Amino acid sequence: MKITDIFANKEVTLSFEVFPPKTDAGYAAVEQAAADIAALGPDFMSVTYGAGGGTSENTAGIASDLQDKYGITVLAHLTCVSSTKETVRSMISEYRRRGIENIMALRGDIPKEGRTCFDYSHATELIYDIKSIDESFCIGGACYPEGHVECARQSEDIRHLKEKVDAGCDFLTTQMFFDNSTLYQFLYRIREKGIEVPVLPGIMPITNVKQVARSVSLSGSTIPQKMKIMVDRFADDPEKMKEAGIIYACDQIIDLISNGVSHIHVYSMNKPDIAAGIMRNLATIIR
Ligand code: FAD
């Protein structure tokens, strides 16, 4: 099913994300985690794509399993920055062959050691390629409520986002953020610029202290004082920290839904217990 059809038929949705294993040896464990998250009944699940494309078969495999064995609608990610046109096109065809209807079209981070391939510069080009192969794909794109790290001015980032949506994005998913006012300001600015597609807030439950530093370095997201105090209070007790992180994420989600933001994406990070904690708190609200 297309994700846009899910949005058309359900007022509030909750989706979860998994990432594929880096090695084939890790496949069974990720497959099991994905199956356990699928059993919670999310509206759809996304499967990320290794930055350099080296684990692309694992993305396709986990996504196919979720769809074929567990009947879950999937959003298969695809990055292009380190790939040739040929590789990307064959991956799009592979997704089509496997009956995948939704692609998250991403540029990917520029490798620290520099680029070896220059076929793609931005996600917009990838979207044109997906559309040229099969116009019927439902396409998601990434957006950044605090601005993308490479863009000095948010207005410029939003101008590029408009180009990306105009190229054929059906919806956007945000980078993680921990203070909902960041999202509300962003929504106001993009709607003013004519970006009308659904925007799914990406919610990252922070459930251990190491995750704080890792999340900040990966995303550049601001950690609000409220979260810093929570982490400081519970950091030495893993069980309490986990529960506090789940409740913080649920609090964010309830505030979003209360303010009319209906489609929520959770970075569940291959952790069924955390996805289950979110579901336990929200099942009645998202029904
Ligand atoms: P783009 O949309 O191409 O934007 C990248 C930068 O280029 C921005 O600063 C933008 O303003 C600028 N730009 C765009 N168009 C132009 C133009 N025409 N001229 C000049 N500048 C321009 N990474 C992975 O490796 N695998 C994943 O599965 C993955 N999933 C993600 C999911 C979400 C929801 C998010 C938010 C990020 C994800 N990422 C993933 C990370 C993502 O690949 C990086 O953030 C990457 O740096 C940017 O990707 P993008 O698709 O947003 O790029």
Coordinates of C-alpha atoms and ligand atoms in Angstrom, one line a residue, residues 48-49 51 77 79 104 106-109 122-123 142 144 148 150-151 157 160 163-164 173-175 267, ligand 1:
T48 CA 17.2 2.7 6.4
Y49 CA 19.9 2.4 3.8
A51 CA 25.3 5.5 3.7
H77 CA 15.3 4.1 2.0
T79 CA 20.7 7.1 -0.8
M104 CA 12.5 7.4 1.1
L106 CA 17.9 10.7 0.2
R107 CA 21.2 12.1 -0.8
G108 CA 23.1 10.6 2.1
D109 CA 26.0 12.2 4.0
H122 CA 21.2 16.3 -4.2
A123 CA 18.2 14.2 -3.3
A142 CA 14.0 14.3 4.5
Y144 CA 15.4 19.6 8.9
H148 CA 20.6 21.0 7.5
E150 CA 25.5 22.2 5.3
C151 CA 23.2 25.1 4.8
D157 CA 17.5 25.1 3.0
H160 CA 15.9 23.7 -1.7
E163 CA 12.5 22.2 -5.1
K164 CA 12.6 18.7 -3.7
T173 CA 10.0 13.1 7.5
T174 CA 11.9 15.4 9.9
Q175 CA 15.3 15.0 11.5
Y267 CA 13.2 6.2 15.4
Ligands
FAD1 P1 19.4 16.9 0.2 O1 17.9 17.1 0.1 O2 20.1 16.7 -1.1 O3 20.0 18.2 0.9 C1 21.4 18.2 1.4 C2 21.9 19.6 1.4 O4 22.0 20.1 0.1 C3 21.0 20.5 2.2 O5 21.8 21.4 2.9 C4 20.2 21.3 1.1 O6 19.8 22.6 1.5 C5 21.3 21.3 0.0 N1 20.7 21.4 -1.4 C6 19.7 20.7 -1.9 N2 19.5 21.0 -3.2 C7 20.4 21.9 -3.5 C8 20.8 22.6 -4.7 N3 20.1 22.5 -5.8 N4 21.9 23.5 -4.7 C9 22.6 23.6 -3.5 N5 22.3 23.0 -2.4 C10 21.2 22.2 -2.3 N6 21.2 8.7 5.7 C11 21.6 7.5 5.2 O7 22.7 7.3 4.8 N7 20.7 6.5 5.1 C12 19.4 6.7 5.5 O8 18.6 5.7 5.4 C13 19.0 7.9 6.0 N8 17.7 8.2 6.4 C14 17.3 9.5 6.8 C15 16.0 9.7 7.1 C16 15.6 11.0 7.6 C17 14.2 11.2 7.9 C18 16.6 12.0 7.7 C19 16.1 13.4 8.2 C20 17.9 11.8 7.3 C21 18.3 10.5 6.9 N9 19.6 10.2 6.5 C22 20.0 9.0 6.1 C23 20.6 11.3 6.6 C24 20.7 12.1 5.3 O9 21.2 11.3 4.3 C25 21.7 13.3 5.5 O10 21.1 14.2 6.4 C26 22.2 14.0 4.3 O11 23.3 14.8 4.7 C27 21.2 14.8 3.5 O12 20.3 14.1 2.8 P2 19.0 14.7 2.1 O13 18.3 13.7 1.4 O14 18.3 15.6 3.1 O15 19.8 15.7 1.1

